[in-house]
Amino acid sequence: MSLFALLGTLAQIALTVLALAAGTMLVLGLAVAAVVWLSGSRPTRQPHRS
């Protein structure tokens, strides 16, 4: 196995890991945003106390 083939394989693995991490963060961010929006869109269930 040549050095360039090894570097190409490592680059593909790194790009795949980065893409999976970015997708996971995107899904988590959307889920958190949805939860915050749903909990914030119903102010009548929780009386506001200051």
Short mmCIF file of C-alpha atoms in Angstrom, two decimals:
data_model
loop_
_atom_site.label_atom_id
_atom_site.label_comp_id
_atom_site.label_asym_id
_atom_site.label_seq_id
_atom_site.Cartn_x
_atom_site.Cartn_y
_atom_site.Cartn_z
CA MET A 1 0.00 0.00 0.00
CA SER A 2 1.50 3.29 -1.06
CA LEU A 3 1.66 6.38 1.10
CA PHE A 4 -0.71 8.33 -1.12
CA ALA A 5 -3.33 5.56 -0.99
CA LEU A 6 -3.04 5.51 2.79
CA LEU A 7 -3.41 9.29 2.98
CA GLY A 8 -6.43 9.16 0.66
CA THR A 9 -8.09 6.52 2.82
CA LEU A 10 -7.42 8.52 5.99
CA ALA A 11 -8.82 11.66 4.33
CA GLN A 12 -11.99 9.80 3.34
CA ILE A 13 -12.41 8.47 6.88
CA ALA A 14 -11.84 11.93 8.36
CA LEU A 15 -14.37 13.51 5.98
CA THR A 16 -16.93 10.81 6.80
CA VAL A 17 -16.47 11.33 10.55
CA LEU A 18 -16.75 15.10 10.13
CA ALA A 19 -19.92 14.75 8.05
CA LEU A 20 -21.49 12.42 10.64
CA ALA A 21 -20.56 14.79 13.47
CA ALA A 22 -21.98 17.79 11.59
CA GLY A 23 -25.22 15.91 10.86
CA THR A 24 -25.53 14.86 14.49
CA MET A 25 -24.98 18.41 15.74
CA LEU A 26 -27.52 19.71 13.21
CA VAL A 27 -30.16 17.21 14.34
CA LEU A 28 -29.46 17.93 18.02
CA GLY A 29 -29.65 21.67 17.40
CA LEU A 30 -32.98 21.33 15.61
CA ALA A 31 -34.35 19.13 18.40
CA VAL A 32 -33.29 21.61 21.09
CA ALA A 33 -34.73 24.50 19.08
CA ALA A 34 -38.02 22.63 18.64
CA VAL A 35 -38.25 21.87 22.36
CA VAL A 36 -37.49 25.48 23.29
CA TRP A 37 -40.00 26.78 20.74
CA LEU A 38 -42.72 24.37 21.90
CA SER A 39 -42.16 25.14 25.58
CA GLY A 40 -42.04 28.87 24.88
CA SER A 41 -45.17 28.92 22.72
CA ARG A 42 -47.43 28.00 25.64
CA PRO A 43 -47.03 30.73 28.27
CA THR A 44 -50.49 30.08 29.72
CA ARG A 45 -49.59 26.73 31.33
CA GLN A 46 -46.86 28.26 33.46
CA PRO A 47 -47.75 31.45 35.36
CA HIS A 48 -45.02 34.04 35.07
CA ARG A 49 -43.34 34.69 38.40
CA SER A 50 -40.70 37.39 38.73
#
